[in-house]
PDB file of C-alpha atoms in Angstrom:
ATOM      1  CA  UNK A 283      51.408 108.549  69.679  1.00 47.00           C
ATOM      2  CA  UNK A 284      48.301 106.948  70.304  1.00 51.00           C
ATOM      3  CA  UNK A 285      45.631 109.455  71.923  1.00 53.00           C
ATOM      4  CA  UNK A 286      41.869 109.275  72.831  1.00 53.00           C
ATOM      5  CA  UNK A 287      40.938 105.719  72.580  1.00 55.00           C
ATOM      6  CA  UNK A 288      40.253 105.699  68.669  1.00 60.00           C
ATOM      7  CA  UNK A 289      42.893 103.248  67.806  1.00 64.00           C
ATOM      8  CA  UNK A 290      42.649  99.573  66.781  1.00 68.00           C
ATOM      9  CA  UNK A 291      45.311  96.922  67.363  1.00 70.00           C
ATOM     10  CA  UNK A 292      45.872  93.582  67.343  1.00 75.00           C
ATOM     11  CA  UNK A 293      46.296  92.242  71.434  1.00 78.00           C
ATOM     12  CA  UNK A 294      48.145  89.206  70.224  1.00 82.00           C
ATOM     13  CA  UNK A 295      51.134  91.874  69.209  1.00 79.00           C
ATOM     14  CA  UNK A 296      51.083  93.245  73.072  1.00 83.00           C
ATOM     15  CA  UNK A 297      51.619  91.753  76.323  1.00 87.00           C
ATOM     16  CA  UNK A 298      48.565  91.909  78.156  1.00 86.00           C
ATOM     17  CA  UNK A 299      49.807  91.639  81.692  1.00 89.00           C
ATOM     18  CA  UNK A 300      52.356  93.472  81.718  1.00 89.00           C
ATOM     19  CA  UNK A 301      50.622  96.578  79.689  1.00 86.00           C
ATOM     20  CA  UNK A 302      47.692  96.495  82.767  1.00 86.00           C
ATOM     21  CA  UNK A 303      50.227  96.399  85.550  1.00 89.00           C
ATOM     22  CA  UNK A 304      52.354  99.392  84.127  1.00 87.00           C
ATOM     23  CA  UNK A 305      48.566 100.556  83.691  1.00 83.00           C
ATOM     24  CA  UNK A 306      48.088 100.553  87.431  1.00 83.00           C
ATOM     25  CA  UNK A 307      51.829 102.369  87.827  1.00 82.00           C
ATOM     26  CA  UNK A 308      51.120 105.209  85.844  1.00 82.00           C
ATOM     27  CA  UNK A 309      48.342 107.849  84.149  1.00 79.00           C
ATOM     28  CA  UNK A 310      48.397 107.869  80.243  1.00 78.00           C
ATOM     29  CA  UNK A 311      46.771 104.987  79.039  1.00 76.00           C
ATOM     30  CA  UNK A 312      47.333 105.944  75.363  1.00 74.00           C
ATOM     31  CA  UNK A 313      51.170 106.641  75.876  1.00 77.00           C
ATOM     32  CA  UNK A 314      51.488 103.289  77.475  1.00 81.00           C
ATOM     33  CA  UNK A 315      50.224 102.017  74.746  1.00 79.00           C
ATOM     34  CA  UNK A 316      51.981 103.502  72.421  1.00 76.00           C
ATOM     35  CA  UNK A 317      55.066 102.174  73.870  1.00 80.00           C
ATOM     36  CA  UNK A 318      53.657  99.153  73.710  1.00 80.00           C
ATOM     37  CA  UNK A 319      51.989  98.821  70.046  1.00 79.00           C
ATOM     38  CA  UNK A 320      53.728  99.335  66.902  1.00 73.00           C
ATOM     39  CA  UNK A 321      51.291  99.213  64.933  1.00 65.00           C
ATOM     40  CA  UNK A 322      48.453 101.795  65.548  1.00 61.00           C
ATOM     41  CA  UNK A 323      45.510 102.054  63.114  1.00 62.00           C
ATOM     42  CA  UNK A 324      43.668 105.909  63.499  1.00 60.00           C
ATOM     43  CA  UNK A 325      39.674 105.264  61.892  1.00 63.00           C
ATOM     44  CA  UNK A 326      37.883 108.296  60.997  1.00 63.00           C
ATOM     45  CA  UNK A 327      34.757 106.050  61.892  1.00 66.00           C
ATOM     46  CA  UNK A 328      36.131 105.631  65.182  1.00 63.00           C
ATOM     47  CA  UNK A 329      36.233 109.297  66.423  1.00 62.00           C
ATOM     48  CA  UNK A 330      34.042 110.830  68.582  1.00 67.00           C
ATOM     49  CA  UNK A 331      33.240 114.473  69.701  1.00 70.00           C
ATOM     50  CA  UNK A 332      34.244 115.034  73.469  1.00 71.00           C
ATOM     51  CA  UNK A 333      33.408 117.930  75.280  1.00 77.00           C
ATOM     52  CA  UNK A 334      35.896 119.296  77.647  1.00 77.00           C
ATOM     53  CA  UNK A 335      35.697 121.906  80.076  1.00 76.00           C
ATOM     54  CA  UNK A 336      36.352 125.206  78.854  1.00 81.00           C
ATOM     55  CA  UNK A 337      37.740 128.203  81.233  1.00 86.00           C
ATOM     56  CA  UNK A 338      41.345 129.272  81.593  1.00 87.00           C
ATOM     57  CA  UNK A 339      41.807 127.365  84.810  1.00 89.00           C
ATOM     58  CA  UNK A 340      40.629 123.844  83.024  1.00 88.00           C
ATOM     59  CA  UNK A 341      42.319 124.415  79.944  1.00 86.00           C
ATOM     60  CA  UNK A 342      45.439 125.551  81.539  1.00 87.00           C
ATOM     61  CA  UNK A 343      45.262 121.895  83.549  1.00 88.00           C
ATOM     62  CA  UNK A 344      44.660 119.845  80.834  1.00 87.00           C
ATOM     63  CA  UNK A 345      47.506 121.283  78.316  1.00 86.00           C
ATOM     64  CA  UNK A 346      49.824 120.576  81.600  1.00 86.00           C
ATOM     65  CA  UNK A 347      48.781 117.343  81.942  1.00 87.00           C
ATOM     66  CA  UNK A 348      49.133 116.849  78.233  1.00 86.00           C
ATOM     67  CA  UNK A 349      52.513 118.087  77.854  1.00 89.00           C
ATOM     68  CA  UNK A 350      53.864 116.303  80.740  1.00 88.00           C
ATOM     69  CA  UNK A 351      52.381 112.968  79.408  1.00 86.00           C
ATOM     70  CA  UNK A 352      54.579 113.575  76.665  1.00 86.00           C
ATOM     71  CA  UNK A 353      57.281 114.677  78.290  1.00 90.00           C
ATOM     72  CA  UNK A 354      57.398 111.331  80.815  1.00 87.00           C
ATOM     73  CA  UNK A 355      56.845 108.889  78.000  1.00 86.00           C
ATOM     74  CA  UNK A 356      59.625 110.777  75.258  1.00 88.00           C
ATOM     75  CA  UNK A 357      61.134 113.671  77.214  1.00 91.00           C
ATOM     76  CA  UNK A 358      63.836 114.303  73.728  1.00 94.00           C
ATOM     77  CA  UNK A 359      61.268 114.456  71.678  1.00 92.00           C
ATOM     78  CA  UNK A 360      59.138 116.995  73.633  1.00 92.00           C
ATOM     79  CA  UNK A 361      62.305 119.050  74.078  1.00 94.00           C
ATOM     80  CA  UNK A 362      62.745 119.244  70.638  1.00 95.00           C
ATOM     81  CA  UNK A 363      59.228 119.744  69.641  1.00 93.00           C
ATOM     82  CA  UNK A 364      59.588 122.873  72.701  1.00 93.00           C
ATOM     83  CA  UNK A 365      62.055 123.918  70.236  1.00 94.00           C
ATOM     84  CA  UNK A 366      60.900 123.913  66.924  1.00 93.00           C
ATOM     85  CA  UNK A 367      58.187 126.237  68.665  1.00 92.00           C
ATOM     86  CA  UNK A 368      60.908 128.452  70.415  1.00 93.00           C
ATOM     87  CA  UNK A 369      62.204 128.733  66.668  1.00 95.00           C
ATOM     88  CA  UNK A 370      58.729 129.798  65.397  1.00 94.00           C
ATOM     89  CA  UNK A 371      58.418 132.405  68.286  1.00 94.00           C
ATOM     90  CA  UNK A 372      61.904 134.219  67.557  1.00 95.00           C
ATOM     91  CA  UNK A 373      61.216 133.876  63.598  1.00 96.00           C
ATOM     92  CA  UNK A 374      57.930 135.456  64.414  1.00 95.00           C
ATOM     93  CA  UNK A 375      59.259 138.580  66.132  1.00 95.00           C
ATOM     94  CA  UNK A 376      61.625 139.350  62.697  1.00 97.00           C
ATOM     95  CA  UNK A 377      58.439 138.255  60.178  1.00 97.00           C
ATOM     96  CA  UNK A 378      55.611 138.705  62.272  1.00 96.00           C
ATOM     97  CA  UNK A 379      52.984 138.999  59.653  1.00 97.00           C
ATOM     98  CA  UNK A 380      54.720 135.749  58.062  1.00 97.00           C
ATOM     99  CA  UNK A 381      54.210 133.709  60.607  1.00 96.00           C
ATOM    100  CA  UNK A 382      50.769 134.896  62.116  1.00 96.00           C
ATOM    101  CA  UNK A 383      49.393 133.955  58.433  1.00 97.00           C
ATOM    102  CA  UNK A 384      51.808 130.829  57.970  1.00 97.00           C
ATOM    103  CA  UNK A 385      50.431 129.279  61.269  1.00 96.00           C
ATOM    104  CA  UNK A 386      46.902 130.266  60.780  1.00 97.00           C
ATOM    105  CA  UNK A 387      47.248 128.528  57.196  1.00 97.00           C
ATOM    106  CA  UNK A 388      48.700 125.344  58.720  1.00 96.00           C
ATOM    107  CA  UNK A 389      45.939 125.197  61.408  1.00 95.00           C
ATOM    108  CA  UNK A 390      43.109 125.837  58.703  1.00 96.00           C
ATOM    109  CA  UNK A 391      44.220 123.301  56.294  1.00 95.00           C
ATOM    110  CA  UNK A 392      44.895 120.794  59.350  1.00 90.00           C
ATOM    111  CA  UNK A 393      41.473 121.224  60.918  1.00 90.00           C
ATOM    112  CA  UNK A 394      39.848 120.781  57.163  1.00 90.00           C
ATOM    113  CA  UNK A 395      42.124 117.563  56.956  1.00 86.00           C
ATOM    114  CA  UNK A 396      40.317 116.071  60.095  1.00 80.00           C
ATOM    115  CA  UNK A 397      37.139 117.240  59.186  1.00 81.00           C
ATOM    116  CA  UNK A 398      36.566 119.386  62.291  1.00 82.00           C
ATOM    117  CA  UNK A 399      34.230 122.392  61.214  1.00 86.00           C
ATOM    118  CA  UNK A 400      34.966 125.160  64.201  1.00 87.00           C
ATOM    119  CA  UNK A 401      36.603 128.040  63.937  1.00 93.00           C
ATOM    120  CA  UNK A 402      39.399 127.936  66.897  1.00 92.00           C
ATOM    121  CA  UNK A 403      41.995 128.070  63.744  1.00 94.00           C
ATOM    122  CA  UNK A 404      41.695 131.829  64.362  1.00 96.00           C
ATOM    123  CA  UNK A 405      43.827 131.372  67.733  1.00 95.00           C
ATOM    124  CA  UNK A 406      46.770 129.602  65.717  1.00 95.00           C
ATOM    125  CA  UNK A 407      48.881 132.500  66.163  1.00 95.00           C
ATOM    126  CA  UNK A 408      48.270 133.221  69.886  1.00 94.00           C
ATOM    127  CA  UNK A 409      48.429 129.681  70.429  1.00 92.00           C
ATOM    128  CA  UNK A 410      52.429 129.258  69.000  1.00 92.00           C
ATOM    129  CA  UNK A 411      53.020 132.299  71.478  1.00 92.00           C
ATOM    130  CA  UNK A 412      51.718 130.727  74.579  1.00 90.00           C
ATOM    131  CA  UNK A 413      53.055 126.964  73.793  1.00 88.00           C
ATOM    132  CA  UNK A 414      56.174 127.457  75.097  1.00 90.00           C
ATOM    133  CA  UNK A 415      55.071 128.819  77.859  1.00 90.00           C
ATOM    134  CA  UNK A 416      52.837 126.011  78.379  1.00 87.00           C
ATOM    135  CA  UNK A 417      55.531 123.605  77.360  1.00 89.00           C
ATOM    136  CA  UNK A 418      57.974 124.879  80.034  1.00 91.00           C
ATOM    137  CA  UNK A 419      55.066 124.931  82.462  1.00 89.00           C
ATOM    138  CA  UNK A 420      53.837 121.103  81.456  1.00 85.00           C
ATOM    139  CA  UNK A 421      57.755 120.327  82.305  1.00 89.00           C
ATOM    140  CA  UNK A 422      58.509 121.881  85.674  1.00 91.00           C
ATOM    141  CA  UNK A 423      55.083 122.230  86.925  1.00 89.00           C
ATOM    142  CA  UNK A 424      54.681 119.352  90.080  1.00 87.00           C
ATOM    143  CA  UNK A 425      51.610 118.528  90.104  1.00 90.00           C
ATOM    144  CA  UNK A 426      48.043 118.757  87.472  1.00 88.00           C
ATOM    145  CA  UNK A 427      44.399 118.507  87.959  1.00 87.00           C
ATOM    146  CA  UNK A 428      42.781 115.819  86.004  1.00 84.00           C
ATOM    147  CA  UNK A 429      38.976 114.186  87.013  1.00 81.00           C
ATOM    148  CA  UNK A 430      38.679 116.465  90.014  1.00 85.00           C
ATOM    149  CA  UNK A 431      42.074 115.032  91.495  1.00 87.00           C
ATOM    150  CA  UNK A 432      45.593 117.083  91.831  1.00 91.00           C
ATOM    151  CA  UNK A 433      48.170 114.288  90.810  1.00 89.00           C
ATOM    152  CA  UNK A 434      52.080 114.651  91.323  1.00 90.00           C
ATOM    153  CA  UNK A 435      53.751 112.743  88.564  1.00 85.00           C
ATOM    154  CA  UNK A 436      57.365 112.387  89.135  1.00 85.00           C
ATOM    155  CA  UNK A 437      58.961 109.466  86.674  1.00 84.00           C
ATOM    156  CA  UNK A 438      56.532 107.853  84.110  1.00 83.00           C
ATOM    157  CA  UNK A 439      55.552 105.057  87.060  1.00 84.00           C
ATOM    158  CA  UNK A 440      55.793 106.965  90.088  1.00 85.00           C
ATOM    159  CA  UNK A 441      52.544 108.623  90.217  1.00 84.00           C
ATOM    160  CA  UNK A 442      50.958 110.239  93.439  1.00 88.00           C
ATOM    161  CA  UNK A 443      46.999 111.217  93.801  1.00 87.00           C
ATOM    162  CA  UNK A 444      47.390 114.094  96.340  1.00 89.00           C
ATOM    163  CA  UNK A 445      43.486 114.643  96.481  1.00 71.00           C
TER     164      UNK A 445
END
């Protein structure tokens, strides 16, 4: 899935029209796209550090959001990604040592991948506990906050601002 505008494609592969009036239906502009574009290029050169709010209230709003994008746009393949972390969880109570090193491994070696020098690889562990919970809550949760606006997001182009 394409996510946070550092993609390059060709427009002539896309419909233009249609891709800005499901635009104006929906919220996720890079899972539209996505289900528009085949072929996504990710450049390194192309990223950018964003600073997001921090908090448990924004962060909790944001991974909602998140998870429900991906749940409107490919609700089987959220399920099953819900899963494979379910799995993790219930391997993790029988091998918890394991998996609190395993996970913490996987981050490390992912964030050195990208390049991205911070130290939130620590919270690997904590952070396969709570995304269930988050996943589940992303799912069945009504509404989000996103720019200062609650929206209720019922099909992927039946979107309602309710502030």
């Amino acid at each position: 899935m394409t996510w946070g505008g550092g993609v390059t494609f060709d427009r002539r592969d896309i419909d233009i029209e249609g891709y800005i009036a499901d635009l104006r239906r929906t919220i996720s502009d890079d899972a539209l796209l996505a289900e528009y574009v085949d072929d996504v290029v990710a450049s390194r050169e192309l990223v950018n550090e964003v600073r997001v709010p921090g908090g448990p209230r924004a962060t909790y709003e944001r991974l909602t959001r998140f998870v429900t994008i991906f749940y409107r746009f490919a609700p089987r393949r959220t399920l099953a990604i819900l899963a494979v972390f379910l799995a993790v969880v219930v391997i993790g109570t029988l091998a918890p040592l394991a998996v609190a090193v395993g996970v913490t491994a996987l981050a490390y070696d992912r964030y050195r991948a990208l390049g991205v020098d911070r130290r939130t690889w620590l919270f690997a562990a904590p952070a396969a506990v709570l995304a269930p919970l988050l996943g589940v809550a992303g799912i069945v949760r009504p509404t989000f906050v996103w720019g200062g606006r609650r929206y209720r997001w019922e099909e992927t182009f039946d979107v309602t601002i309710l502030e």
